[in-house]
Tab-separated table of C-alpha atoms and ligand atoms in Angstrom:
chain	number	residue	atom	x	y	z
A	1	MET	CA	43.848	-2.862	-30.382
A	2	GLN	CA	40.301	-3.842	-29.834
A	3	SER	CA	37.981	-1.761	-27.431
A	4	VAL	CA	34.658	-2.534	-25.632
A	5	TYR	CA	32.012	-0.327	-26.887
A	6	LEU	CA	28.379	0.543	-25.862
A	7	ARG	CA	26.637	-1.062	-28.865
A	8	ASN	CA	23.159	-0.649	-28.062
A	9	ALA	CA	23.195	3.052	-28.638
A	10	TRP	CA	22.697	5.580	-31.629
A	11	TYR	CA	25.711	6.946	-33.024
A	12	LEU	CA	25.889	9.972	-35.359
A	13	ALA	CA	27.463	8.419	-38.691
A	14	ALA	CA	27.358	11.250	-41.036
A	15	TRP	CA	25.831	14.615	-41.654
A	16	ALA	CA	22.844	14.329	-43.867
A	17	ASN	CA	24.476	16.168	-46.543
A	18	GLU	CA	27.396	13.773	-46.861
A	19	LEU	CA	25.000	11.083	-47.986
A	20	LYS	CA	24.209	11.909	-51.557
A	21	PRO	CA	21.579	10.340	-53.694
A	22	GLY	CA	23.090	7.603	-55.950
A	23	GLU	CA	26.340	7.348	-54.232
A	24	PRO	CA	27.396	4.736	-51.772
A	25	PHE	CA	29.257	6.206	-48.781
A	26	ALA	CA	31.573	4.137	-46.485
A	27	ARG	CA	32.558	4.756	-42.853
A	28	THR	CA	33.846	2.653	-39.973
A	29	LEU	CA	32.154	2.611	-36.784
A	30	LEU	CA	33.080	0.652	-33.781
A	31	ASP	CA	35.611	-1.336	-35.746
A	32	GLU	CA	32.778	-2.271	-38.236
A	33	PRO	CA	32.856	-1.159	-41.829
A	34	VAL	CA	29.611	0.224	-42.726
A	35	MET	CA	28.157	1.407	-46.086
A	36	MET	CA	25.396	3.772	-46.458
A	37	TYR	CA	23.042	5.057	-49.257
A	38	ARG	CA	19.756	6.466	-49.962
A	39	THR	CA	16.902	4.705	-51.519
A	40	GLY	CA	14.951	6.215	-54.450
A	41	ASP	CA	12.880	8.164	-51.782
A	42	GLY	CA	15.947	9.371	-50.093
A	43	THR	CA	15.467	6.925	-46.887
A	44	PRO	CA	18.937	6.299	-45.591
A	45	VAL	CA	20.076	2.690	-45.522
A	46	ALA	CA	23.096	1.266	-43.592
A	47	LEU	CA	24.744	-2.159	-44.424
A	48	GLU	CA	27.704	-4.089	-43.522
A	49	ASP	CA	30.416	-3.064	-45.915
A	50	ARG	CA	31.284	-6.486	-47.084
A	51	CYS	CA	29.833	-8.620	-49.861
A	52	CYS	CA	28.717	-12.062	-48.505
A	53	HIS	CA	30.171	-13.582	-51.536
A	54	ARG	CA	33.932	-12.757	-51.770
A	55	SER	CA	34.162	-9.789	-49.242
A	56	LEU	CA	34.383	-6.839	-51.609
A	57	PRO	CA	33.181	-3.659	-49.841
A	58	LEU	CA	29.637	-3.086	-51.121
A	59	SER	CA	30.443	0.628	-51.072
A	60	LEU	CA	32.569	-0.069	-54.276
A	61	GLY	CA	29.138	-1.253	-56.032
A	62	LYS	CA	26.506	0.671	-57.696
A	63	ILE	CA	23.022	1.785	-56.480
A	64	GLU	CA	19.941	0.562	-58.411
A	65	GLY	CA	16.836	2.188	-57.222
A	66	ASP	CA	16.320	0.992	-53.611
A	67	ARG	CA	19.105	-1.729	-54.030
A	68	ILE	CA	22.895	-2.010	-54.264
A	69	ARG	CA	24.834	-4.180	-56.651
A	70	CYS	CA	28.206	-5.436	-55.654
A	71	GLY	CA	30.982	-4.407	-58.020
A	72	TYR	CA	32.687	-7.763	-58.378
A	73	HIS	CA	30.284	-10.498	-59.435
A	74	GLY	CA	27.163	-8.429	-59.438
A	75	LEU	CA	25.079	-9.881	-56.483
A	76	LEU	CA	22.176	-7.577	-55.751
A	77	PHE	CA	20.993	-6.618	-52.013
A	78	ASP	CA	17.936	-4.971	-50.928
A	79	ALA	CA	17.639	-2.443	-48.320
A	80	ALA	CA	17.241	-4.985	-45.678
A	81	GLY	CA	20.768	-6.430	-46.624
A	82	LYS	CA	19.128	-9.596	-48.241
A	83	CYS	CA	20.785	-10.908	-51.343
A	84	VAL	CA	18.022	-10.975	-53.992
A	85	GLN	CA	19.740	-11.914	-57.182
A	86	VAL	CA	22.760	-13.850	-58.171
A	87	PRO	CA	23.693	-13.067	-61.829
A	88	GLY	CA	23.651	-16.423	-63.924
A	89	GLN	CA	21.716	-18.550	-61.671
A	90	SER	CA	18.042	-18.616	-60.810
A	91	LEU	CA	18.393	-19.661	-57.155
A	92	VAL	CA	19.706	-17.301	-54.330
A	93	PRO	CA	21.616	-19.375	-51.649
A	94	PRO	CA	19.104	-19.412	-48.743
A	95	GLY	CA	19.881	-16.947	-46.024
A	96	SER	CA	22.508	-15.044	-47.941
A	97	GLY	CA	22.829	-11.443	-46.995
A	98	VAL	CA	24.668	-8.790	-45.192
A	99	ARG	CA	23.945	-7.157	-41.834
A	100	ARG	CA	21.660	-4.173	-41.871
A	101	TYR	CA	21.898	-1.466	-39.197
A	102	PRO	CA	18.890	0.648	-38.310
A	103	ALA	CA	19.359	3.991	-39.709
A	104	VAL	CA	17.293	7.263	-38.953
A	105	GLU	CA	17.918	10.742	-40.466
A	106	ARG	CA	17.265	13.316	-37.699
A	107	TRP	CA	18.482	16.960	-36.837
A	108	ARG	CA	20.232	17.091	-40.200
A	109	ALA	CA	22.256	13.873	-39.324
A	110	ILE	CA	22.263	10.182	-39.990
A	111	TRP	CA	22.074	8.046	-36.843
A	112	LEU	CA	22.982	4.280	-36.855
A	113	TRP	CA	22.153	1.878	-34.246
A	114	MET	CA	25.115	-0.476	-33.629
A	115	GLY	CA	23.495	-3.171	-31.462
A	116	GLU	CA	20.525	-5.478	-31.718
A	117	ALA	CA	18.124	-4.070	-34.426
A	118	ALA	CA	15.087	-4.956	-32.301
A	119	ALA	CA	16.135	-2.587	-29.523
A	120	ALA	CA	16.605	0.482	-31.756
A	121	ASP	CA	14.207	3.096	-30.604
A	122	PRO	CA	14.381	6.296	-32.384
A	123	ALA	CA	13.098	8.153	-29.175
A	124	LEU	CA	16.589	7.686	-27.779
A	125	ILE	CA	18.325	9.843	-30.380
A	126	PRO	CA	19.992	12.774	-28.614
A	127	ASN	CA	17.926	16.096	-28.844
A	128	LEU	CA	19.983	18.388	-31.053
A	129	TYR	CA	17.219	20.768	-31.910
A	130	TRP	CA	19.690	23.618	-32.601
A	131	LEU	CA	20.597	22.086	-35.860
A	132	ASP	CA	16.954	22.368	-37.379
A	133	HIS	CA	15.503	25.398	-35.516
A	134	PRO	CA	14.390	28.672	-37.344
A	135	GLN	CA	15.865	30.743	-34.392
A	136	TRP	CA	19.320	29.216	-34.756
A	137	GLY	CA	21.678	28.960	-37.844
A	138	ALA	CA	24.046	26.057	-37.834
A	139	GLY	CA	27.151	24.817	-39.859
A	140	THR	CA	28.368	21.233	-39.596
A	141	GLY	CA	31.706	19.576	-40.296
A	142	GLN	CA	33.809	16.623	-39.316
A	143	MET	CA	37.360	15.593	-38.780
A	144	GLN	CA	39.072	12.315	-38.086
A	145	ILE	CA	41.304	12.175	-35.173
A	146	LYS	CA	43.831	9.676	-34.225
A	147	CYS	CA	42.855	9.201	-30.624
A	148	GLY	CA	40.222	7.327	-28.612
A	149	TYR	CA	36.858	9.141	-28.322
A	150	GLN	CA	37.134	9.343	-24.524
A	151	LEU	CA	40.105	11.631	-24.729
A	152	ILE	CA	37.813	13.919	-26.759
A	153	VAL	CA	34.964	13.654	-24.403
A	154	ASP	CA	37.415	14.695	-21.726
A	155	ASN	CA	38.566	17.453	-23.771
A	156	VAL	CA	35.116	18.993	-24.375
A	157	LEU	CA	33.906	18.330	-20.898
A	158	ASP	CA	36.861	20.327	-19.316
A	159	LEU	CA	36.836	23.809	-20.816
A	160	THR	CA	39.458	25.071	-18.629
A	161	HIS	CA	41.694	24.151	-21.527
A	162	LEU	CA	40.237	26.915	-23.657
A	163	SER	CA	42.284	29.288	-21.424
A	164	TYR	CA	45.616	27.612	-22.418
A	165	VAL	CA	44.956	25.815	-25.959
A	166	HIS	CA	42.491	28.316	-27.496
A	167	PRO	CA	43.452	31.906	-26.208
A	168	ARG	CA	42.885	33.327	-29.649
A	169	THR	CA	39.225	32.221	-30.056
A	170	PHE	CA	37.275	31.128	-27.045
A	171	GLY	CA	39.753	31.158	-24.288
A	172	THR	CA	40.225	33.836	-21.660
A	173	LEU	CA	42.215	33.211	-18.539
A	174	ALA	CA	39.109	33.960	-16.301
A	175	ILE	CA	37.371	30.642	-17.506
A	176	ALA	CA	40.218	28.400	-15.927
A	177	GLU	CA	39.718	30.464	-12.831
A	178	SER	CA	35.815	30.304	-12.569
A	179	PRO	CA	34.514	27.245	-10.733
A	180	ALA	CA	32.149	24.922	-12.300
A	181	ARG	CA	28.925	23.075	-10.907
A	182	TYR	CA	28.815	19.404	-11.690
A	183	GLU	CA	25.423	17.496	-11.733
A	184	ARG	CA	24.423	14.080	-12.874
A	185	VAL	CA	20.969	13.981	-14.381
A	186	GLY	CA	19.969	10.380	-15.037
A	187	ASP	CA	22.713	9.136	-17.309
A	188	GLN	CA	23.802	12.599	-18.420
A	189	VAL	CA	26.479	14.813	-17.005
A	190	ARG	CA	25.772	18.666	-16.782
A	191	ILE	CA	28.487	21.159	-16.177
A	192	THR	CA	27.686	24.927	-15.545
A	193	ARG	CA	30.139	27.656	-15.382
A	194	TRP	CA	29.576	31.376	-15.023
A	195	ILE	CA	32.230	33.828	-16.009
A	196	LEU	CA	31.192	37.069	-14.661
A	197	ASP	CA	31.948	40.558	-15.563
A	198	SER	CA	34.967	39.879	-17.587
A	199	LYS	CA	36.250	40.497	-20.949
A	200	PRO	CA	34.554	38.710	-24.133
A	201	PRO	CA	36.714	36.086	-25.758
A	202	GLY	CA	38.285	37.061	-29.112
A	203	VAL	CA	35.639	35.228	-31.105
A	204	MET	CA	32.855	37.138	-29.748
A	205	ALA	CA	34.636	40.423	-29.899
A	206	ARG	CA	35.353	39.700	-33.688
A	207	ASN	CA	31.758	38.304	-34.589
A	208	ARG	CA	29.583	40.496	-32.412
A	209	ALA	CA	31.615	43.593	-31.970
A	210	MET	CA	31.422	43.200	-28.094
A	211	ASP	CA	33.495	45.639	-26.172
A	212	GLY	CA	33.423	46.091	-22.465
A	213	ASN	CA	32.989	43.522	-19.985
A	214	ILE	CA	30.106	40.836	-20.254
A	215	ASP	CA	28.593	37.766	-18.251
A	216	ARG	CA	29.119	34.562	-19.957
A	217	ARG	CA	27.634	31.094	-18.994
A	218	GLN	CA	28.835	27.638	-20.388
A	219	LEU	CA	26.516	24.619	-19.990
A	220	ILE	CA	28.023	21.553	-21.082
A	221	THR	CA	26.055	18.254	-21.360
A	222	PHE	CA	27.314	14.808	-21.701
A	223	LEU	CA	24.787	12.438	-23.586
A	224	PRO	CA	25.888	8.995	-23.613
A	225	PRO	CA	27.574	7.275	-25.441
A	226	SER	CA	29.561	10.153	-27.027
A	227	VAL	CA	27.584	13.288	-27.636
A	228	VAL	CA	28.546	16.402	-25.948
A	229	THR	CA	26.875	19.799	-26.330
A	230	ILE	CA	28.392	23.020	-25.125
A	231	GLU	CA	25.930	25.920	-24.811
A	232	GLY	CA	27.380	29.323	-24.466
A	233	TRP	CA	25.359	32.483	-23.480
A	234	PHE	CA	26.813	35.877	-23.738
A	235	GLY	CA	25.165	38.989	-22.319
A	236	PRO	CA	25.311	42.134	-20.263
A	237	THR	CA	26.813	42.006	-16.837
A	238	VAL	CA	24.235	42.026	-13.994
A	239	PRO	CA	25.267	42.751	-10.266
A	240	ASN	CA	24.549	39.860	-7.954
A	241	ARG	CA	23.343	37.558	-10.662
A	242	ASP	CA	21.228	34.739	-9.701
A	243	GLU	CA	23.367	31.734	-11.307
A	244	ARG	CA	20.500	29.382	-10.880
A	245	ALA	CA	18.055	31.477	-12.996
A	246	GLU	CA	17.951	31.435	-16.942
A	247	PRO	CA	19.864	34.226	-18.152
A	248	GLU	CA	17.811	36.863	-20.192
A	249	GLY	CA	18.715	39.156	-23.127
A	250	GLY	CA	22.167	38.475	-24.850
A	251	PHE	CA	22.432	35.485	-27.302
A	252	GLY	CA	23.489	32.084	-27.439
A	253	ILE	CA	26.092	29.752	-29.468
A	254	CYS	CA	25.959	26.011	-29.351
A	255	ASN	CA	28.792	23.826	-30.022
A	256	ILE	CA	27.526	20.087	-30.744
A	257	ASN	CA	30.170	17.208	-30.774
A	258	ALA	CA	29.418	13.728	-31.672
A	259	LEU	CA	32.428	11.628	-31.131
A	260	THR	CA	31.760	8.392	-32.989
A	261	PRO	CA	34.357	5.729	-32.353
A	262	VAL	CA	36.278	4.397	-35.389
A	263	SER	CA	38.269	2.232	-33.463
A	264	ALA	CA	40.022	2.316	-30.031
A	265	THR	CA	42.604	4.829	-31.221
A	266	GLU	CA	40.634	6.754	-33.727
A	267	THR	CA	37.526	8.962	-33.689
A	268	LEU	CA	35.295	10.611	-36.269
A	269	HIS	CA	34.567	13.907	-34.561
A	270	LEU	CA	31.485	15.411	-36.310
A	271	PHE	CA	30.630	18.708	-34.964
A	272	ALA	CA	28.309	21.584	-35.603
A	273	GLU	CA	28.105	25.207	-34.396
A	274	ALA	CA	24.811	27.092	-34.214
A	275	GLN	CA	24.229	30.736	-33.300
A	276	SER	CA	21.197	32.762	-32.438
A	277	TYR	CA	22.433	36.157	-33.175
A	278	ALA	CA	21.772	36.200	-36.793
A	279	PRO	CA	20.122	32.695	-37.660
A	280	ARG	CA	19.323	33.569	-41.307
A	281	ASP	CA	22.668	35.047	-42.113
A	282	ASP	CA	24.702	32.149	-43.642
A	283	ALA	CA	27.833	34.349	-44.046
A	284	ALA	CA	27.676	34.911	-40.113
A	285	THR	CA	26.939	31.290	-39.632
A	286	ASP	CA	30.038	30.213	-41.973
A	287	LYS	CA	32.291	32.802	-40.283
A	288	LEU	CA	31.669	31.268	-36.769
A	289	PHE	CA	32.010	27.775	-38.038
A	290	ARG	CA	35.248	28.475	-39.735
A	291	GLU	CA	36.566	29.774	-36.254
A	292	VAL	CA	35.393	26.766	-34.537
A	293	TYR	CA	36.950	24.506	-37.047
A	294	ASP	CA	40.319	26.367	-36.675
A	295	THR	CA	39.898	26.054	-32.858
A	296	PHE	CA	39.402	22.229	-33.219
A	297	LEU	CA	42.686	22.057	-35.215
A	298	GLU	CA	44.505	23.199	-32.257
A	299	ASP	CA	42.725	20.380	-30.228
A	300	ILE	CA	43.839	17.769	-32.705
A	301	GLU	CA	47.556	18.356	-31.935
A	302	VAL	CA	47.052	18.039	-28.244
A	303	LEU	CA	44.852	14.922	-28.466
A	304	GLN	CA	46.991	13.029	-31.069
A	305	ALA	CA	50.208	13.685	-29.003
A	306	GLN	CA	48.297	12.663	-25.840
A	307	GLN	CA	47.173	9.356	-27.440
A	308	ARG	CA	50.677	8.637	-28.745
A	309	ALA	CA	52.128	9.170	-25.211
A	310	LEU	CA	49.455	6.945	-23.632
A	311	LEU	CA	50.241	4.190	-26.198
A	312	GLU	CA	53.962	4.375	-25.583
A	313	ARG	CA	53.514	4.194	-21.622
A	314	PRO	CA	50.349	2.913	-21.002
A	315	ASN	CA	50.963	2.154	-17.395
A	316	ARG	CA	52.315	5.444	-16.149
A	317	PRO	CA	50.090	6.927	-13.387
A	318	MET	CA	48.108	10.187	-13.874
A	319	ILE	CA	46.736	12.533	-11.380
A	320	ASP	CA	43.238	13.925	-11.270
A	321	ILE	CA	42.536	17.567	-10.516
A	322	ASN	CA	39.064	19.415	-9.776
A	323	ALA	CA	38.481	20.269	-13.568
A	324	ASP	CA	38.409	16.588	-14.225
A	325	ALA	CA	35.092	15.886	-12.318
A	326	GLY	CA	32.950	16.065	-15.431
A	327	GLY	CA	35.042	13.677	-17.524
A	328	LEU	CA	35.368	11.185	-14.556
A	329	GLU	CA	31.694	11.122	-14.074
A	330	ALA	CA	31.205	10.486	-17.748
A	331	ARG	CA	33.675	7.616	-17.752
A	332	ARG	CA	31.858	6.133	-14.614
A	333	ILE	CA	28.440	6.315	-16.496
A	334	MET	CA	30.047	4.762	-19.694
A	335	ALA	CA	31.561	2.017	-17.588
A	336	ARG	CA	28.263	1.094	-15.995
A	337	LEU	CA	26.269	1.261	-19.266
A	338	THR	CA	28.865	-0.759	-21.227
A	339	ALA	CA	29.091	-3.665	-18.677
A	340	ALA	CA	25.155	-3.942	-18.586
A	341	ASP	CA	25.238	-3.694	-22.369
A	342	THR	CA	27.915	-6.470	-22.759
A	343	GLN	CA	26.107	-8.696	-20.433
A	344	ARG	CA	22.755	-8.279	-22.275
A	345	THR	CA	24.382	-9.037	-25.530
A	346	ALA	CA	26.196	-12.164	-24.125
A	347	ALA	CA	22.884	-13.320	-22.491
B	401	FES	S1	32.339	-10.281	-54.054
B	401	FES	FE1	30.415	-9.477	-54.307
B	401	FES	S2	29.533	-10.521	-55.873
B	401	FES	FE2	31.362	-11.592	-55.603
B	402	FE2	FE1	39.388	22.590	-27.327
């Protein structure tokens, strides 16, 4: 099953610590096999994972300084994907090489541009400052999920599911009952929900020893094509709170999701959890991260079962409810951006 993707965009392909010096690393993005490695000075490189000679994946080869040598007949490729040596002959067939993808390391992550290389502008990489900020401690991880990325975008944009899927960690019944405000800001969607004067969720009660009622804000941002940040704020209850004003005191957590399509029915979910209550305390960061990881395991079951049902009966109608507003807006934005992108690529 092929899918239409927004190609002229940055996709988070790996966490920086997954790309180790001297080790080729393979991943499939948007149905394209890609191999990554670091040059001698640590610069990330991304190339098509298919040798132009007889198609062995280059990720099975060996890194030699800034270059990669194919593991079959030894063709050598430079960091631009150009074939620079063919063992046993002095001439390299002109024009031989593999595709190079622009790669940038930022926010402790490796970002790849999957469209025209000339259009790759690093200024378009989503701002994920929480990953790299002294006032935040953040853990990172990933899981591969057998469902299309849009199902996960829907999932993280509609946090009413916390009440029913994650009652043990982040969910309280008050979430599904608290209305959300939806805004479109340029090509982004922002969803704000206040949950006032209600008991803290399990994860906060455990990690921050909170007892008594709190005020809580969720601020969800969809950054096309497939990054969603969920900023949580937890603090003291304030009577007649001005919901438009930035909250004071309390502390924040931020859940970062990069939903990188592998194929139409498979997604690499790279996620991070940052906290501002003990930024230098790695044990506190790890503990929160583990709870988030376990929470996502609960989502996997739901998402994969949903994808299976959609594949089995693709034409059955579905209804929309109020909580779908963010997900529907994100789909409209993506449909518009993808149509413009496809036209431009075809032109
Ligand atoms: S397949 Fe790569 S060198 Fe022959
Ligand atoms: Fe979830």
